[in-house]
Amino acid sequence: MPDPFSGMRVPVAALVQQGSGVRVVRAPHAAGPGCVGGLATWHNMQGLLRGLESVERFDQLPMSLGPHAVLGGQLAVPAQVNDPLSWVAKFILPQRPLAAGDARESAFPSPRRDSVGNLFFQTWRVEQFVERRFKGETLGLEDEYAGNITHAVIGAEELMLMEPVLGLRHDVQNQLEEISKSFLAWEKLLERKQARRKPRFVAFMFSSPRATVREAKSFLGIAEAEVIDVEVPTERDRFVSDIRRVGLTNPVHAHLRS
C-alpha cells in the first residue's frame, strides 16, 4: 500500500509464483490503525487483502484494487528452499514482534498543518516565495481579530492567503471551520483597509478522500475560497505555478526572474 504524499509503502502481502499458479502470502504482522493513518485506512487495507485472493497473474494486480495497492520488485526464492511460501513469510514480509511490549501500538502525534505545508513548498521549490504565519504587518494590514494566515504569497498586485488541510486527521471538520472563520475575517479586513492587492483565498488539501474534498468546497464556498487537492497532478501543478508567478512579481524576488 503506497502513501501518495510521502511515497512510503506498507508491505501487506507477497505474490509467489509456483509452476503455472500464483499464491498469496499474507504478512505475519500487519500494521495497525495507528501506523497507517487511522481506522478508515486500516479497513481499506483489509479490503485490499481480501481482494488479493482473486489474483491470477504474477505481474499484474486486479483492476478492482485500484491505485491503493502496487507491486514491488521481483525477488528470486533460493533454489534450495523446499517451502517457498513459508520462506517468503519468514524472511521477506514483516514479522510479529518478539517481545510482548513491542506489539503495543501507540499512534504517532498528528502532523502540524504548517509543517506539512512547509514541506510541500520545499518539495516543489517555491518556499522562497512563501511567507509563514502571515500577519499583514508588512503591508499595514495587521489586525488583532483577523489573526495569522499559515502561508501567504505577496505579489505586486495579488495576495495569496493559503491554509493547508490534512484530510486524514480526525479533526478535519474543525480545520475547515477555523480556516473559514480566518478567511472571512481577512476578507473583511482587506475590504476595510481598502487593500490594493487582489486577495485570493486558497485551501490546499493533503491525502483527502473525494467526499472530504467535496465537503471542503461546499463549506469554504461561503468564504469564496478555492480548494485545491494536491494529490491531483493538474491541480497541484497549477497551484505551484501560481505561487511562482505571483511571487516573482514582488520586487523582493526580482533577482529570481530568468
Coordinates of C-alpha atoms in Angstrom, one line a residue:
M1 CA 0.0 0.0 0.0
P2 CA 1.5 3.4 -1.0
D3 CA 1.1 6.7 0.7
P4 CA 0.6 9.2 -2.1
F5 CA 2.3 12.1 -0.3
S6 CA 5.3 10.7 1.5
G7 CA 5.9 7.9 -1.1
M8 CA 6.2 5.3 1.8
R9 CA 4.9 1.8 1.1
V10 CA 3.5 -0.6 3.7
P11 CA 4.1 -4.3 2.7
V12 CA 1.0 -6.4 3.4
A13 CA 1.5 -9.5 1.3
A14 CA 3.6 -11.2 -1.4
L15 CA 2.7 -13.0 -4.6
V16 CA 4.6 -16.3 -5.1
Q17 CA 4.7 -18.0 -8.4
Q18 CA 4.7 -21.8 -8.2
G19 CA 4.7 -23.5 -11.5
S20 CA 1.8 -22.1 -13.5
G21 CA -0.1 -20.8 -10.5
V22 CA 0.2 -17.8 -8.2
R23 CA -0.2 -18.0 -4.4
V24 CA -0.8 -15.1 -2.0
V25 CA 1.2 -15.0 1.2
R26 CA 0.0 -12.5 3.9
A27 CA 2.4 -10.7 6.1
P28 CA 2.7 -12.4 9.6
H29 CA 2.4 -9.0 11.1
A30 CA 0.3 -6.2 9.6
A31 CA 0.4 -2.5 10.5
G32 CA -2.4 -1.4 12.8
P33 CA -4.7 1.7 12.5
G34 CA -2.2 3.9 14.4
C35 CA 0.5 3.2 11.9
V36 CA -1.5 3.7 8.6
G37 CA -3.4 6.9 9.4
G38 CA -6.5 5.6 11.2
L39 CA -9.3 3.1 11.2
A40 CA -10.6 4.1 7.7
T41 CA -7.2 3.4 6.1
W42 CA -6.8 0.2 8.1
H43 CA -10.2 -1.1 6.9
N44 CA -9.3 -0.2 3.4
M45 CA -6.1 -2.3 3.8
Q46 CA -8.2 -5.3 5.0
G47 CA -10.3 -5.0 1.9
L48 CA -7.2 -4.9 -0.3
L49 CA -6.0 -8.1 1.4
R50 CA -9.3 -9.8 0.6
G51 CA -9.1 -8.6 -3.0
L52 CA -5.7 -10.1 -3.4
E53 CA -7.3 -13.6 -3.2
S54 CA -8.6 -13.0 -6.8
V55 CA -5.0 -12.5 -8.2
E56 CA -4.4 -14.6 -11.3
R57 CA -1.2 -13.1 -12.7
F58 CA 2.2 -12.8 -11.0
D59 CA 2.9 -9.4 -12.7
Q60 CA -0.4 -7.7 -12.5
L61 CA -2.9 -6.9 -9.8
P62 CA -6.7 -7.0 -10.3
M63 CA -8.2 -3.7 -11.5
S64 CA -10.6 -3.8 -8.6
L65 CA -7.8 -2.9 -6.2
G66 CA -7.4 0.5 -7.9
P67 CA -4.4 2.7 -7.1
H68 CA -4.4 1.6 -3.5
A69 CA -2.1 -1.4 -4.0
V70 CA 1.1 -1.6 -6.0
L71 CA 3.6 -4.3 -6.8
G72 CA 7.1 -4.1 -5.5
G73 CA 10.2 -5.6 -7.2
Q74 CA 10.6 -9.2 -8.0
L75 CA 12.8 -11.4 -5.9
A76 CA 14.1 -15.0 -6.6
V77 CA 13.5 -17.6 -4.0
P78 CA 16.7 -19.6 -3.4
A79 CA 16.8 -22.9 -5.2
Q80 CA 17.5 -24.9 -2.1
V81 CA 14.3 -23.7 -0.4
N82 CA 11.8 -26.5 -0.1
D83 CA 8.8 -24.4 1.1
P84 CA 8.8 -21.1 -0.8
L85 CA 5.6 -19.9 0.9
S86 CA 7.0 -20.3 4.4
W87 CA 10.3 -18.8 3.4
V88 CA 8.7 -15.7 2.0
A89 CA 6.6 -15.2 5.0
K90 CA 9.5 -15.6 7.4
F91 CA 12.3 -13.7 5.5
I92 CA 10.6 -11.2 3.2
L93 CA 7.4 -10.0 4.9
P94 CA 7.1 -8.0 8.3
Q95 CA 7.3 -10.3 11.3
R96 CA 5.4 -10.2 14.6
P97 CA 7.4 -8.5 17.4
L98 CA 9.3 -11.0 19.6
A99 CA 8.6 -9.1 22.8
A100 CA 5.0 -8.6 24.0
G101 CA 5.7 -5.0 24.9
D102 CA 6.8 -4.2 21.3
A103 CA 3.4 -5.2 20.0
R104 CA 1.7 -2.5 21.9
E105 CA 0.7 0.1 19.4
S106 CA 0.8 3.8 20.0
A107 CA -0.2 6.4 17.4
F108 CA 2.4 9.0 16.3
P109 CA 1.5 12.6 17.1
S110 CA -0.6 14.1 14.3
P111 CA 1.5 16.2 11.9
R112 CA 1.1 20.0 12.2
R113 CA -0.6 21.7 9.3
D114 CA 2.0 24.4 8.9
S115 CA 4.8 21.8 8.9
V116 CA 3.1 19.8 6.1
G117 CA 2.6 22.9 4.2
N118 CA 6.2 24.0 4.5
L119 CA 7.4 20.6 3.4
F120 CA 5.1 20.8 0.3
F121 CA 6.6 24.2 -0.7
Q122 CA 10.1 22.9 -0.1
T123 CA 9.5 19.8 -2.2
W124 CA 8.2 21.9 -5.1
R125 CA 10.9 24.5 -4.7
V126 CA 8.7 27.5 -4.1
E127 CA 9.4 28.1 -0.4
Q128 CA 11.3 31.3 -1.1
F129 CA 8.1 33.0 -2.3
V130 CA 6.0 31.9 0.8
E131 CA 5.8 33.9 4.0
R132 CA 5.0 31.9 7.1
R133 CA 2.5 32.9 9.7
F134 CA 1.5 36.0 7.8
K135 CA 0.1 38.8 10.0
G136 CA 0.0 41.5 7.4
E137 CA 2.1 44.0 9.3
T138 CA 4.5 44.4 6.3
L139 CA 1.5 45.6 4.2
G140 CA -0.1 47.7 7.0
L141 CA -2.8 45.1 7.4
E142 CA -2.2 43.8 10.9
D143 CA -5.4 43.3 12.9
E144 CA -5.9 41.5 16.3
Y145 CA -9.2 40.0 15.1
A146 CA -8.0 38.6 11.8
G147 CA -5.2 36.5 13.3
N148 CA -2.4 34.8 11.4
I149 CA -2.6 33.1 8.0
T150 CA -0.4 30.0 7.9
H151 CA 1.1 30.7 4.5
A152 CA 1.0 33.7 2.1
V153 CA 2.5 34.9 -1.1
I154 CA 2.8 38.6 -1.6
G155 CA 2.8 39.8 -5.2
A156 CA 2.9 43.2 -6.8
E157 CA -0.9 43.2 -7.4
E158 CA -2.0 39.9 -5.8
L159 CA -2.1 38.4 -2.4
M160 CA -2.4 34.6 -1.9
L161 CA -3.6 33.6 1.5
M162 CA -3.2 29.9 1.9
E163 CA -4.2 27.3 4.5
P164 CA -3.3 23.6 4.4
V165 CA -5.9 20.9 5.2
L166 CA -4.9 17.4 6.4
G167 CA -7.7 15.2 5.1
L168 CA -6.9 12.1 7.1
R169 CA -6.8 13.7 10.5
H170 CA -9.8 13.1 12.7
D171 CA -10.3 16.9 13.2
V172 CA -10.7 17.8 9.5
Q173 CA -14.1 19.4 10.2
N174 CA -12.6 21.6 12.9
Q175 CA -9.8 22.5 10.4
L176 CA -12.3 23.7 7.8
E177 CA -14.3 25.7 10.4
E178 CA -11.2 27.5 11.6
I179 CA -10.0 28.2 8.1
S180 CA -13.4 29.5 7.1
K181 CA -13.5 31.9 10.0
S182 CA -10.0 33.1 9.3
F183 CA -10.7 33.7 5.6
L184 CA -13.9 35.6 6.3
A185 CA -12.1 37.8 8.9
W186 CA -9.4 38.6 6.4
E187 CA -11.9 39.3 3.7
K188 CA -13.5 41.9 5.9
L189 CA -10.1 43.3 7.0
L190 CA -9.0 43.8 3.4
E191 CA -12.2 45.5 2.5
R192 CA -11.9 47.8 5.5
K193 CA -8.3 48.7 4.8
Q194 CA -9.1 49.0 1.0
A195 CA -6.0 46.9 0.3
R196 CA -4.7 47.4 -3.2
R197 CA -3.7 43.8 -3.8
K198 CA -6.3 41.5 -5.0
P199 CA -6.8 38.7 -2.5
R200 CA -7.0 35.0 -3.3
F201 CA -8.0 32.6 -0.6
V202 CA -6.7 29.0 -1.0
A203 CA -7.2 25.8 1.0
F204 CA -4.8 23.1 -0.3
M205 CA -5.7 19.6 0.8
F206 CA -3.5 16.6 1.5
S207 CA -4.4 12.9 1.5
S208 CA -8.1 13.7 1.3
P209 CA -10.9 11.3 0.3
R210 CA -13.1 12.7 -2.5
A211 CA -16.0 13.1 -0.1
T212 CA -13.8 15.3 2.1
V213 CA -12.7 17.4 -0.8
R214 CA -16.4 17.9 -1.9
E215 CA -17.3 18.9 1.7
A216 CA -14.4 21.4 1.8
K217 CA -15.5 23.0 -1.4
S218 CA -19.1 23.3 -0.2
F219 CA -18.1 24.6 3.3
L220 CA -15.4 27.0 2.2
G221 CA -17.5 28.3 -0.7
I222 CA -19.0 30.7 1.9
A223 CA -15.6 32.4 2.2
E224 CA -15.2 32.4 -1.6
A225 CA -12.1 30.2 -1.1
E226 CA -10.5 28.0 -3.7
V227 CA -10.0 24.4 -2.7
I228 CA -7.0 22.5 -4.3
D229 CA -6.4 18.8 -4.0
V230 CA -2.6 18.5 -4.2
E231 CA -2.9 14.8 -4.9
V232 CA -4.4 15.7 -8.3
P233 CA -1.3 16.5 -10.5
T234 CA -3.1 19.1 -12.7
E235 CA -4.4 21.0 -9.6
R236 CA -1.0 20.7 -7.8
D237 CA 1.0 21.9 -10.8
R238 CA -1.3 24.9 -11.4
F239 CA -1.1 25.8 -7.7
V240 CA 2.7 25.6 -7.7
S241 CA 2.9 27.6 -10.9
D242 CA 0.6 30.3 -9.5
I243 CA 2.8 30.6 -6.4
R244 CA 5.8 31.1 -8.5
R245 CA 4.1 33.5 -10.9
V246 CA 2.7 35.7 -8.1
G247 CA 5.9 35.6 -6.1
L248 CA 8.1 36.7 -9.0
T249 CA 6.0 39.9 -9.4
N250 CA 7.3 41.0 -5.9
P251 CA 10.3 43.3 -6.4
V252 CA 12.0 41.4 -3.5
H253 CA 12.3 38.4 -5.8
A254 CA 13.5 40.3 -8.8
H255 CA 16.8 38.5 -8.7
L256 CA 15.0 35.2 -9.3
R257 CA 13.5 36.2 -12.6
S258 CA 15.0 34.5 -15.6

